[in-house]
Coordinates of C-alpha atoms in Angstrom, one line a residue:
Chain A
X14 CA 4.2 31.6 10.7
X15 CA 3.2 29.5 7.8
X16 CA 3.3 26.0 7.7
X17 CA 3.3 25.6 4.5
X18 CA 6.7 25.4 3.1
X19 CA 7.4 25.8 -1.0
X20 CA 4.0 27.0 -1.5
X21 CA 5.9 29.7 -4.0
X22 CA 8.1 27.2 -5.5
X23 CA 8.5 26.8 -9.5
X24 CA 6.7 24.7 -11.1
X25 CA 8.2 21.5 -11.7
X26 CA 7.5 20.2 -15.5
X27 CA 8.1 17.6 -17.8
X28 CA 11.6 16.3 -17.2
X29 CA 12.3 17.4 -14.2
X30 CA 13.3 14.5 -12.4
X31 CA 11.0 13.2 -9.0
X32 CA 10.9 14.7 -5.7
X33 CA 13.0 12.1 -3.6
X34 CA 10.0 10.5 -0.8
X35 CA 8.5 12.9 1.9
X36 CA 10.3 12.5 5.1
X37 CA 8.7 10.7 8.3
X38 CA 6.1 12.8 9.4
X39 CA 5.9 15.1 6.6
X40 CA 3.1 15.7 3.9
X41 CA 3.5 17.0 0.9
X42 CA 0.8 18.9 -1.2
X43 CA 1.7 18.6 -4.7
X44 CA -0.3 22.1 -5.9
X45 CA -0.3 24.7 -8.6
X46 CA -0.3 28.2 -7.3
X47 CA -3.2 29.5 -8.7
X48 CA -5.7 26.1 -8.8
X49 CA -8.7 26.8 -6.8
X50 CA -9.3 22.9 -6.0
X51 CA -5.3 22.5 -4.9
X52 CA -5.9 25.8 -2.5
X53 CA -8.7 23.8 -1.0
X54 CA -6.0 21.3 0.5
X55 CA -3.4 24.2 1.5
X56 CA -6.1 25.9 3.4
X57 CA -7.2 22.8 5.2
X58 CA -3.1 22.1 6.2
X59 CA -3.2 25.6 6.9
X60 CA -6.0 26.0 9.7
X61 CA -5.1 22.7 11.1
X62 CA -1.5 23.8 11.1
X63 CA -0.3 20.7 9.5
X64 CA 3.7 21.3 8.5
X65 CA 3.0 20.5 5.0
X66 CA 5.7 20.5 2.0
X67 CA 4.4 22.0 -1.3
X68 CA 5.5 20.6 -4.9
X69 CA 3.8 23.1 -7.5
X70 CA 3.5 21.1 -10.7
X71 CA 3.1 22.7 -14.3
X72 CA 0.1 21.2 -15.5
X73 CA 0.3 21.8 -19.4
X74 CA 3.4 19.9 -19.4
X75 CA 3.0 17.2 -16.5
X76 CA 6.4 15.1 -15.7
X77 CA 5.8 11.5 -16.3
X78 CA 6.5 10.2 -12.7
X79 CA 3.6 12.7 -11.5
X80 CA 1.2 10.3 -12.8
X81 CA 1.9 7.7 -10.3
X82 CA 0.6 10.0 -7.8
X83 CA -2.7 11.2 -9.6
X84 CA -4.0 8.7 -11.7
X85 CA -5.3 11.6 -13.6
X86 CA -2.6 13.9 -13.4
X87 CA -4.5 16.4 -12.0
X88 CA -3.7 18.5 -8.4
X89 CA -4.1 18.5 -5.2
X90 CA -2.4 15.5 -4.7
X91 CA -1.4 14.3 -1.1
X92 CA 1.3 12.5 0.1
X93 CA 2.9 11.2 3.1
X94 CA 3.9 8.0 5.4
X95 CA 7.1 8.4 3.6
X96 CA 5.5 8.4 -0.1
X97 CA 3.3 4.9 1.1
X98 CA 0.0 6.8 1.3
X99 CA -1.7 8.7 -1.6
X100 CA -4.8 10.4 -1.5
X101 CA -6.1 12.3 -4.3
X102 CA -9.2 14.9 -4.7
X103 CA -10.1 18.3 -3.4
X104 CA -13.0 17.1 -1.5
X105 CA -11.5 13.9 0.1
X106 CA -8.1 15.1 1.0
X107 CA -9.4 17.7 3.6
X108 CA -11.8 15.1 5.0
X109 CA -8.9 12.7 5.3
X110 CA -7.1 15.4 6.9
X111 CA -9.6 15.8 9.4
X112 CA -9.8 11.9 10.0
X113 CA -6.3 11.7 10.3
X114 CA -5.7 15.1 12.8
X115 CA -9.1 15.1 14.9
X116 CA -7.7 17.2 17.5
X117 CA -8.0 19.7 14.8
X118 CA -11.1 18.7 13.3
X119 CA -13.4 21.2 11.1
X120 CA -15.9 18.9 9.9
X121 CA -18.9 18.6 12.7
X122 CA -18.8 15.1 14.4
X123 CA -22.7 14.4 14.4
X124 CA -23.6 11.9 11.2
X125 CA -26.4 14.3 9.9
X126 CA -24.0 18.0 10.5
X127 CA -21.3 16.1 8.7
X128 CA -23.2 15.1 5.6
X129 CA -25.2 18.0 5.2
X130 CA -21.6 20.2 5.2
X131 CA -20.5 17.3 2.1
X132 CA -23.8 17.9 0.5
X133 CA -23.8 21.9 0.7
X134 CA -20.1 21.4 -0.8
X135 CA -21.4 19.4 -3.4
X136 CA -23.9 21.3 -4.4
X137 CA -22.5 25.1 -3.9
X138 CA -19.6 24.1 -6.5
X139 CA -22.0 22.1 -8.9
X140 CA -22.6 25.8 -9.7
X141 CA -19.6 27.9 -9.1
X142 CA -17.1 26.2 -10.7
X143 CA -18.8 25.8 -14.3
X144 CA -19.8 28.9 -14.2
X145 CA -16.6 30.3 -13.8
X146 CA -15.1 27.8 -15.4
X147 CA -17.6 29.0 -18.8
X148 CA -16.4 33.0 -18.2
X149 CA -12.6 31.6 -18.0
X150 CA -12.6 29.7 -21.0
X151 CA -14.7 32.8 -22.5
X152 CA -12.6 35.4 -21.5
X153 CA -10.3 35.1 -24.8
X154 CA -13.5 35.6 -26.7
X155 CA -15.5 38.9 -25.4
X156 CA -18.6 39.1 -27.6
X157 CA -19.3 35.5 -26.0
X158 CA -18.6 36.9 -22.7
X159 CA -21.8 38.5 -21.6
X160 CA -24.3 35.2 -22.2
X161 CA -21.5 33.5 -19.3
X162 CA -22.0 36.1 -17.1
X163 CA -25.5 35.0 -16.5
X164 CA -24.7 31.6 -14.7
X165 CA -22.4 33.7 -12.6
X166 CA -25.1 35.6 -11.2
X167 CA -27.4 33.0 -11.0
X168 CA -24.5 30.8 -8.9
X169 CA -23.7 33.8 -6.7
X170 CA -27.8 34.3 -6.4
X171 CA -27.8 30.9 -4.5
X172 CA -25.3 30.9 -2.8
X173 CA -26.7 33.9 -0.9
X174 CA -29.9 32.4 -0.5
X175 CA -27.8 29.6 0.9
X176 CA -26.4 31.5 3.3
X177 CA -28.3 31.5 6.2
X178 CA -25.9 33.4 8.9
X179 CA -22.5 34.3 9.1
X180 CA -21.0 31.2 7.5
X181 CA -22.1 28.0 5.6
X182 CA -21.3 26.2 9.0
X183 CA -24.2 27.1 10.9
X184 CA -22.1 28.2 13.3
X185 CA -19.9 31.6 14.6
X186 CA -17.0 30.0 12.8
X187 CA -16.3 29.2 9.3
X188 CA -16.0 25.4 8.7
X189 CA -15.4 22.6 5.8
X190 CA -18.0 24.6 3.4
X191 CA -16.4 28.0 4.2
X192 CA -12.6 26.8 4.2
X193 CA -13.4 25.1 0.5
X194 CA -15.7 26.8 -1.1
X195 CA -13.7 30.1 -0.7
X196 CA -11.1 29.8 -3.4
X197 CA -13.5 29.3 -6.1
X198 CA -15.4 32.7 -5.0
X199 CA -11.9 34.4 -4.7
X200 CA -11.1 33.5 -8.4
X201 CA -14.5 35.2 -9.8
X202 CA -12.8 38.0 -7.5
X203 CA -9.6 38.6 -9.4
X204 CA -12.2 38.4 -12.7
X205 CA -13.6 41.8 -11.2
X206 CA -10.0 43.3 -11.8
X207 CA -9.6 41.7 -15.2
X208 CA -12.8 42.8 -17.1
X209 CA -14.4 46.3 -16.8
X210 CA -17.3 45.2 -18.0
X211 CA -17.7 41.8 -15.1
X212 CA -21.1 42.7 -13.6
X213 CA -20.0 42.7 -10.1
X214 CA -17.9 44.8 -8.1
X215 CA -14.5 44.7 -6.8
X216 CA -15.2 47.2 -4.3
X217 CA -17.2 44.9 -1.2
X218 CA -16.8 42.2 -3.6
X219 CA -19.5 40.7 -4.4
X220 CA -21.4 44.0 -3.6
X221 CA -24.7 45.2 -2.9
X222 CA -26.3 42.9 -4.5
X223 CA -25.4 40.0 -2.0
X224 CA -25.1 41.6 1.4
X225 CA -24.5 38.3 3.7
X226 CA -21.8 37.2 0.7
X227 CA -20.0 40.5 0.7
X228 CA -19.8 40.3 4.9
X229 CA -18.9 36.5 3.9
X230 CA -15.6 37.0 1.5
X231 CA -14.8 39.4 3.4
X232 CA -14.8 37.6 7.1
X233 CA -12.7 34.5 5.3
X234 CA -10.3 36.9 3.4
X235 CA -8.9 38.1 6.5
X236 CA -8.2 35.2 8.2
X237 CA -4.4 34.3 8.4
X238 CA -4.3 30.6 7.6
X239 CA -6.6 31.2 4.6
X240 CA -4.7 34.0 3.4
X241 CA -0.9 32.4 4.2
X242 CA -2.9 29.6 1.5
X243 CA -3.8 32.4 -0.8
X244 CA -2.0 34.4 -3.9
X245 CA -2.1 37.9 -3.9
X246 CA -4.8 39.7 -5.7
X247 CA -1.9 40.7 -7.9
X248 CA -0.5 37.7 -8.7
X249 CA -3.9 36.5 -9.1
X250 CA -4.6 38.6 -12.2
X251 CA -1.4 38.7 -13.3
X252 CA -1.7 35.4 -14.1
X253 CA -4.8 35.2 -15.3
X254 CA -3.6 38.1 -17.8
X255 CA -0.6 35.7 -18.9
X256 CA -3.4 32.7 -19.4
X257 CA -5.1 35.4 -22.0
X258 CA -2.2 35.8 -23.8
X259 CA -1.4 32.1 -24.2
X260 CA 1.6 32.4 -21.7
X261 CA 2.5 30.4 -19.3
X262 CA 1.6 31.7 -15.9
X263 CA 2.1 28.6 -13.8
X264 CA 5.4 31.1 -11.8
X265 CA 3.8 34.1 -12.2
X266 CA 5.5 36.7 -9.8
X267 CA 8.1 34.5 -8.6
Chain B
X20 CA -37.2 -11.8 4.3
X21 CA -36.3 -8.6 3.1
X22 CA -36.5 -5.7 5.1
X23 CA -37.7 -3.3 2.0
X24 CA -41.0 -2.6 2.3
X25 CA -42.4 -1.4 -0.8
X26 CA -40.1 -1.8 -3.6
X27 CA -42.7 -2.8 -6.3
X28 CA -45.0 -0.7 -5.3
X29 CA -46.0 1.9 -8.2
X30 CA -44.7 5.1 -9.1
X31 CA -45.6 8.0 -7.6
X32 CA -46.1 11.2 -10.2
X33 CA -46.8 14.7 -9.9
X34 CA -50.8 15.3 -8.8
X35 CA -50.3 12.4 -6.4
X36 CA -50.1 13.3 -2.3
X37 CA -47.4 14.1 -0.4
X38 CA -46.7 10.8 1.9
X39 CA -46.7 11.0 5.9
X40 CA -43.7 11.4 7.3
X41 CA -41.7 8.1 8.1
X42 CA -42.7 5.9 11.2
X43 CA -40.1 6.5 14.1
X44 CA -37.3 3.6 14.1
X45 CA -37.9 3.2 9.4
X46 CA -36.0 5.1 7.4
X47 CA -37.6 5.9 3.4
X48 CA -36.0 5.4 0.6
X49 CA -37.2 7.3 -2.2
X50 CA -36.3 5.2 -5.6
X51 CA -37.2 3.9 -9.1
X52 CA -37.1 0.6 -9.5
X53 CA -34.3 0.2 -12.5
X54 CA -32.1 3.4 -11.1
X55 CA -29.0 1.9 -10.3
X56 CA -28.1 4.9 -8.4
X57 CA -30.9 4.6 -6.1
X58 CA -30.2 0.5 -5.6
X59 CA -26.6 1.3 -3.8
X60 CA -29.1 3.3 -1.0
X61 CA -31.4 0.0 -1.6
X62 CA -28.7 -2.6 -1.2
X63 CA -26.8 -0.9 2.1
X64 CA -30.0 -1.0 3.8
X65 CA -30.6 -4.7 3.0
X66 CA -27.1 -5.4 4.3
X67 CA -27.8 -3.7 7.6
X68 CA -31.2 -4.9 7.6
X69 CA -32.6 -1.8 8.5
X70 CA -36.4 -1.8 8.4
X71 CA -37.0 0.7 5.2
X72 CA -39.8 1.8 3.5
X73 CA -39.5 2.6 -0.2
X74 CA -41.8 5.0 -2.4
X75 CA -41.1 5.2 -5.8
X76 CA -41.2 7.9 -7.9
X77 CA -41.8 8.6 -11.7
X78 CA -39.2 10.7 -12.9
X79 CA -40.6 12.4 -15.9
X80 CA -43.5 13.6 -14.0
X81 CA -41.9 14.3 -10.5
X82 CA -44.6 15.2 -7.8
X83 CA -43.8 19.1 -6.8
X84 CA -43.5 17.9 -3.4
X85 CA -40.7 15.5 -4.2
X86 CA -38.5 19.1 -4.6
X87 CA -38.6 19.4 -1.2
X88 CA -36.7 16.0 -0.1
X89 CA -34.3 16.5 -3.5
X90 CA -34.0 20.2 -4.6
X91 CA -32.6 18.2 -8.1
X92 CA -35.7 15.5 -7.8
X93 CA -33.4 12.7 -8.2
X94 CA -33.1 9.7 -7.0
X95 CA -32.7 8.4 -4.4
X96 CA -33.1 10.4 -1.1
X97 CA -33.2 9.2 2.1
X98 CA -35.8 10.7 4.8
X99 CA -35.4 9.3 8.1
X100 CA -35.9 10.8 11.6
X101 CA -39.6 11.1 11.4
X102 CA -39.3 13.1 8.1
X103 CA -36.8 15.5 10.2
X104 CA -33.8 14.4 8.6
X105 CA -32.9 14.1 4.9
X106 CA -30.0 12.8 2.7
X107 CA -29.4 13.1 -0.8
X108 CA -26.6 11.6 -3.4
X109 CA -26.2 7.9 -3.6
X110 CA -22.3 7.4 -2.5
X111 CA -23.2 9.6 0.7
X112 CA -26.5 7.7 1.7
X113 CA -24.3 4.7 2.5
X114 CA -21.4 6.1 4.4
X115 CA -24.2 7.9 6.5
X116 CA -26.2 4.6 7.1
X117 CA -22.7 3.3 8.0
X118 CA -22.4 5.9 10.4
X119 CA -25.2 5.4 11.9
X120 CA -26.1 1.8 11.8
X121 CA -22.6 1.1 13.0
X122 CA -23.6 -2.8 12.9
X123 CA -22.4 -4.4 10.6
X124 CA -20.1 -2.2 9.4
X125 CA -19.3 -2.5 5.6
X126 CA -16.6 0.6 5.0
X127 CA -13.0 0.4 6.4
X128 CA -12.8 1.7 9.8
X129 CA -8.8 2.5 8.6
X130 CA -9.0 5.8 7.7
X131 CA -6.5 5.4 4.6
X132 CA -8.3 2.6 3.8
X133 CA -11.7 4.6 3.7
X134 CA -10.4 7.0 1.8
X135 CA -9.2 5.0 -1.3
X136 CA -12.4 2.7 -1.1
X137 CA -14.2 5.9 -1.9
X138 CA -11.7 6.7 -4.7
X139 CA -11.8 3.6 -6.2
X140 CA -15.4 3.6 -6.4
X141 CA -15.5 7.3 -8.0
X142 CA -13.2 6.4 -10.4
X143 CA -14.9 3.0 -11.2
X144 CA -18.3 4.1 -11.4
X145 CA -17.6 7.3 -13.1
X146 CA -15.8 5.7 -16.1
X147 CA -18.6 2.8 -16.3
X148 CA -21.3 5.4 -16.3
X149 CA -20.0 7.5 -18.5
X150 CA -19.4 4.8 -21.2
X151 CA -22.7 2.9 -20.7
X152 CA -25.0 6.1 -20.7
X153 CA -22.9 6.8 -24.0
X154 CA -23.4 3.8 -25.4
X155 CA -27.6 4.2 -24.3
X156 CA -27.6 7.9 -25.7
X157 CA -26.1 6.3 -28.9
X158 CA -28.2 3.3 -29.2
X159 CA -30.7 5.6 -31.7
X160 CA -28.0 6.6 -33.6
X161 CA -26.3 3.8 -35.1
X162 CA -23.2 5.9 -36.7
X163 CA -22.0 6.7 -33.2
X164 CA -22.7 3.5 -31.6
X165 CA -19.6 1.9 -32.6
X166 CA -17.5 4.3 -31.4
X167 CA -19.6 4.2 -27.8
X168 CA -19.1 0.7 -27.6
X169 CA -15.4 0.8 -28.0
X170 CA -15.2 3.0 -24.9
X171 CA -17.3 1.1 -23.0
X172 CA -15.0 -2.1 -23.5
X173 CA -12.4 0.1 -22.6
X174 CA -13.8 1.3 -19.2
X175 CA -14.3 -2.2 -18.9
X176 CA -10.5 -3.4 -19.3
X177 CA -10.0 -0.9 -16.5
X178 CA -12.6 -1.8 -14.2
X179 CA -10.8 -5.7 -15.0
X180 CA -7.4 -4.3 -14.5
X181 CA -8.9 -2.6 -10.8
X182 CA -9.7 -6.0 -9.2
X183 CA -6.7 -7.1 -8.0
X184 CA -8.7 -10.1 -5.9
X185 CA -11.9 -11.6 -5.6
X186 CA -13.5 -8.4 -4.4
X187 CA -12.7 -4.3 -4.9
X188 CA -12.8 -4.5 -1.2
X189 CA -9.1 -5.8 -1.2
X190 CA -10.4 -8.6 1.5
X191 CA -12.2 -12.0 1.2
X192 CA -15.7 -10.6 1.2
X193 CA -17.3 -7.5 -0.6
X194 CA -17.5 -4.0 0.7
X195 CA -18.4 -0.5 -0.2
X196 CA -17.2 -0.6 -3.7
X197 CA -18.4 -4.1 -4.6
X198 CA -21.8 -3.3 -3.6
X199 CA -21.9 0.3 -5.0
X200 CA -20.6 -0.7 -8.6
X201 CA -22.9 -3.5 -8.8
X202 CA -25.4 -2.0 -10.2
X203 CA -24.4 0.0 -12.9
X204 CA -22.8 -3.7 -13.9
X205 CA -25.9 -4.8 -13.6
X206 CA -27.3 -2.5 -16.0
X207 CA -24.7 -3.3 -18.6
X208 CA -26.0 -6.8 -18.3
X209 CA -29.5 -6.1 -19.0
X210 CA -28.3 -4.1 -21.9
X211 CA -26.2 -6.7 -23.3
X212 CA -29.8 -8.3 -24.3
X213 CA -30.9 -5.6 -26.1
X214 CA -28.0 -4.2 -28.4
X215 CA -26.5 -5.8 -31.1
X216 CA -22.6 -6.0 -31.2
X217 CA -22.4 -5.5 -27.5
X218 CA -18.7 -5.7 -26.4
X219 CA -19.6 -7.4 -23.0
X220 CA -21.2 -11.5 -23.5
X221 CA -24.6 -11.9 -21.7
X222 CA -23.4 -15.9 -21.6
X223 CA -21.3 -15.8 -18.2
X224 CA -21.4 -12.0 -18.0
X225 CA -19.8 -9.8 -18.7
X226 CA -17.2 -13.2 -21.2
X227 CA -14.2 -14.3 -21.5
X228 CA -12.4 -11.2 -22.0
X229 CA -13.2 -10.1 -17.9
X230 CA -12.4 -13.3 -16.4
X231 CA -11.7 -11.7 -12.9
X232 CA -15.2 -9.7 -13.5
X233 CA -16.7 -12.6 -14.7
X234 CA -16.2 -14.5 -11.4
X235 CA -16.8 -11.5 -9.4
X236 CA -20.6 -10.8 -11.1
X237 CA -21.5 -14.2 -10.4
X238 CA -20.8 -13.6 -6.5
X239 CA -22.3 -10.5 -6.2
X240 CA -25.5 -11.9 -8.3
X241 CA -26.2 -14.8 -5.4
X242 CA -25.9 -12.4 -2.7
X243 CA -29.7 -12.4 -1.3
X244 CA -29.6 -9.3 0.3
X245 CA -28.2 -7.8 -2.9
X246 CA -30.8 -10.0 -4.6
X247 CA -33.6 -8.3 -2.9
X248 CA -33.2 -4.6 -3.8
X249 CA -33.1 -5.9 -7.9
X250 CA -35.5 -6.2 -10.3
X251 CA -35.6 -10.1 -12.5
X252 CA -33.9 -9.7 -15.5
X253 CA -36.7 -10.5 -17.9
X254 CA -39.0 -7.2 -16.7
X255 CA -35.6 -5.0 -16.8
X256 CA -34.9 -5.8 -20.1
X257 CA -38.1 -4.6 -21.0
X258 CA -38.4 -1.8 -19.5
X259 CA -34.7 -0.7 -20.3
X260 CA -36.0 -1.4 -23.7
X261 CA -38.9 1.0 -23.3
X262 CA -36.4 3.7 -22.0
X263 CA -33.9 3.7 -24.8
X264 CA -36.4 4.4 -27.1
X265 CA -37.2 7.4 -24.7
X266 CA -40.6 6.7 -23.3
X267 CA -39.4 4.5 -20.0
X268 CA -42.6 2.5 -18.4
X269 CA -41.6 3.2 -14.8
X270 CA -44.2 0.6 -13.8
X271 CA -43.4 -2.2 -15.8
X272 CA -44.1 -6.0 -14.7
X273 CA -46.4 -4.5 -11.7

C-alpha cells in the first residue's frame, strides 16, 4: 500500500484557489507527475514510508499563492508542521527527510560516507540532467537531434564507470545516490520509446553497452516504493508525445 | 595566530611535484589565494582553528596530479586523513568540518533550521555570483556592461531585503551563511575599485542604498579569523585587475 496519497491528482493551475494547511502530522509534496526532481522527493517519502499528501501543480501556468511556497515556483516543494515549515529543493528535501525520520534513514551516518553519497549526486546529475535536458528541448527539432545524443552517451559512459558494484551506495542496497539519481535515468528511458532512431535500447535498457547500468535500472525499477513513486512507461511517453505537440501534458492519463 | 599554514605561499602549476600526503592530526586545503569559493573552506577552518595546511594552485596551468584530489581541478578541495580522505565543493567542505570538528559548532544543530541556512545561502550566493561574474565577463565589453550592472544592483536589493537582522544567521552572531557569502561580497568590493559606474559605493561598502549590508560588511570585515584567510585590499585589486583583462597573476604581492 502506497503512502503517497494524490500522487495522480490534476494539476492545480492558475486560479485555482490554495490548498487549505496540511494537517498535524501530515506532509505534503507539492509535485508534477512527470518531474524527475519532484519524483526524487516521492521516492524518498516512499521508501521511508512517510504518509505524504501530493499537490501536482501545472507549471506553465503556476497559481499565484504557489509562490509563497517556492520562492522560485519550481517543484518539489515540501510542507508540513501544519504549513509552518517549508523546505524546498530536490537534493535537500530528501536529506531533511532523513534528518527528520532517522529510524528510516538512507543516507550513511559516517561524515566522509555521507558526503561522498552528496558529492556522487552532485556530480552524476551535473551530467545527466543537461544532457537530457539538450535531447528534450531538441526533440521538436530532429536534424539537431543527433549532435545531443553525444552527451547522452558520454553521461551514461560515466556513470558506468562510476558504478563500482551493484549500486552507487557501496553497499547490497540501493541508497540516497540510487533513490535520486534514478528518475532522471528513467526519463532518457521513456526517450527509447519516443525516437527510433535514440541510440540506446529499450530492450535491457541501457543495453549492452553498459552491463552494471542495465543490471542497475533494472534492480531499482522493480522495487515497490520506487515504482508506487513512478508513472507508467505509458504515461511516460504519452506525455512526452503531448509536450511535442505543444499540448499540455501535465494530467496525462488521468 | 592563524592556524593556516601556508596561505601566501606560491602557486603550484602543472610540471611541479605532487605534495606528500598531509601530516596526521592537519587537514590541506587546496586554494587560490583570491577564489572566494575556496576562502569559505579557508575561513571555517580558522573559526574551528583547525591546524591546516594550504597549497595553492595555478589554475590555468593545473598540475595533472591536482585531477586526482578534484576530477574538475577546482578549487578548493580538502585532503585530510593522511591524504586518505578527500572533499570537494565549497558549501560541503564546511558542513563536513562541522561534522567533524563538532567544536565550535557554526551550523544549526535544528534540523529545519539547517536546512534553510543552506537555502538561504544557495539562493544568496547563486544570485550574487551570477550577477558579479556577469558584470566581470562584461567589463571588456562596455555595450553590455550597463545592463550587467543593473542586475548586479538588483541581486543586491535582494541579498538587502534577506537580512532580516544583524546577521543571515537569524541570531546575534554570524553563522554558515554569513561566513559563506562573505566572500563573494568581498569580491564585489575589490571590484568596486576598478569599474567605473559601479552600482555598489566602495566609501562604506557596499553605500547608502544597503544600509542593513552596509553594517553587516563592516562586522564581518573585523572578524580576525575571517581576516586571516583574506588577501589586503590593495594586492586584490591588482590582481583582480590583472584577471579581468584575462591574464590573472596568481602570485601577485608575493
Amino acid at each position: 500500500m502506497s503512502v503517497l496519497e494524490g500522487i495522480n491528482s490534476k494539476a492545480l493551475k492558475t486560479g485555482d484557489l490554495p490548498p487549505p494547511s496540511p494537517s498535524p502530522n501530515t506532509f505534503r509534496i507539492y509535485s508534477m507527475r512527470f518531474c524527475p526532481a519532484a519524483q526524487r522527493a516521492l521516492i524518498y517519502a516512499s521508501v521511508k514510508k512517510i504518509p505524504s499528501e501530493v499537490i501536482n501543480i501545472n507549471l506553465q501556468q503556476k497559481p499565484d499563492w504557489y509562490f509563497t511556497k517556492n520562492y522560485k515556483g519550481q517543484v518539489p516543494t515540501l510542507e508540513h508542521a501544519e504549513g509552518k515549515k517549508l523546505v524546498i529543493e530536490s537534493a535537500v528535501i530528501p536529506e531533511y527527510l532523513d534528518d527528520i525520520f532517522p529510524e528510516t534513514k538512507i543516507l550513511p551516518s559516517d561524515p566522509y560516507e555521507k558526503v561522498q553519497q552528496k558529492l556522487l549526486l552532485e556530480r552524476l546529475s551535473d551530467q545527466l540532467t543537461p544532457a537530457f535536458g539538450r535531447v528534450f528541448r531538441a526533440i521538436k527539432n530532429p536534424e539537431e537531434l543527433k549532435e545531443k545524443f553525444e552527451s547522452i552517451l558520454k553521461a551514461f559512459e560515466e556513470a558506468e564507470s562510476l558504478l563500482e558494484g551493484a549500486f552507487y551506495s557501496g553497499t547490497s542496497s540501493p541508497g540516497f545516490v540510487d533513490y535520486l539519481i534514478y528518475p532522471s535515468f528513467q526519463r532518457v528511458y521513456w526517450l527509447t520509446f519516443l525516437l527510433e532512431i535514440f541510440p540506446l535500447p529499450s530492450d535491457n535498457f541501457p543495453g549492452p553497452g553498459y552491463p552494471k547500468l542495465s543490471q542497475w535500472f533494472k534492480a531499482i525499477t522493480a522495487i515497490p516504493e520506487v515504482a508506487a513513486a513512478s508513472q507508467s512507461t505509458e504515461n511516460g511517453v504519452g506525455s512526452c508525445k503531448e509536450y511535442m505537440k505543444g499540448l499540455p501534458y501535465f494530467d496525462y492519463g488521468l | 595566530m592563524s592556524v593556516l599554514s601556508g596561505l601566501n605561499t606560491k602557486v603550484v602549476k602543472n610540471g611541479d611535484p605532487a605534495p606528500a600526503p598531509p601530516a596526521s592530526g592537519t587537514i590541506r586545503i587546496y586554494n587560490m589565494r583570491y577564489c572566494p569559493w575556496a576562502q569559505r573552506a579557508l575561513i571555517f577552518a580558522s573559526l574551528k582553528k583547525i591546524p591546516t595546511e594550504v597549497i595553492n594552485i595555478h589554475l590555468d596551468q593545473k598540475p595533472d596530479w591536482f585531477f586526482t584530489k578534484h576530477y574538475k581541478g577546482q578549487v578548493p578541495a580538502l585532503e585530510h586523513d593522511e591524504g586518505k580522505k578527500i572533499v570537494i565543493e565549497s558549501a560541503v567542505i564546511p558542513e563536513y568540518l562541522d561534522d567533524i570538528y563538532p567544536e565550535p559548532r557554526i551550523i544549526p544543530t535544528d534540523h529545519y533550521e539547517k536546512v534553510q541556512q543552506k537555502l538561504l545561502l544557495d539562493r544568496i550566493s547563486g544570485q550574487l555570483s551570477s550577477a558579479f561574474y556577469g558584470v566581470v565577463q562584461a567589463a571588456k565589453i562596455s555595450d553590455l556592461l550597463k545592463e550587467k550592472l543593473v542586475e548586479l544592483a538588483k541581486a543586491y536589493d535582494t541579498a538587502e531585503e534577506l537580512l532580516t537582522g544583524d546577521f543571515y544567521s537569524g541570531t546575534s552572531k554570524p553563522g554558515f551563511v554569513d561566513y559563506l557569502i562573505y566572500p563573494n561580497i568581498q569580491r564585489a568590493f575589490w571590484t568596486s575599485h576598478i569599474i567605473k559606474d559601479f552600482p555598489l559605493k566602495v566609501e562604506s561598502f557596499p553605500g547608502p542604498n544597503y544600509p542593513k549590508l552596509s553594517k553587516w560588511y563592516k562586522r564581518l570585515d573585523s572578524i580576525p579569523e575571517v581576516i586571516a584567510t583574506s588577501q589586503p585590499t590593495e594586492t586584490a585589486v591588482e590582481f583582480f585587475k590583472s584577471w579581468i583583462i584575462g591574464a590573472p597573476n596568481f602570485d601577485y604581492g608575493l
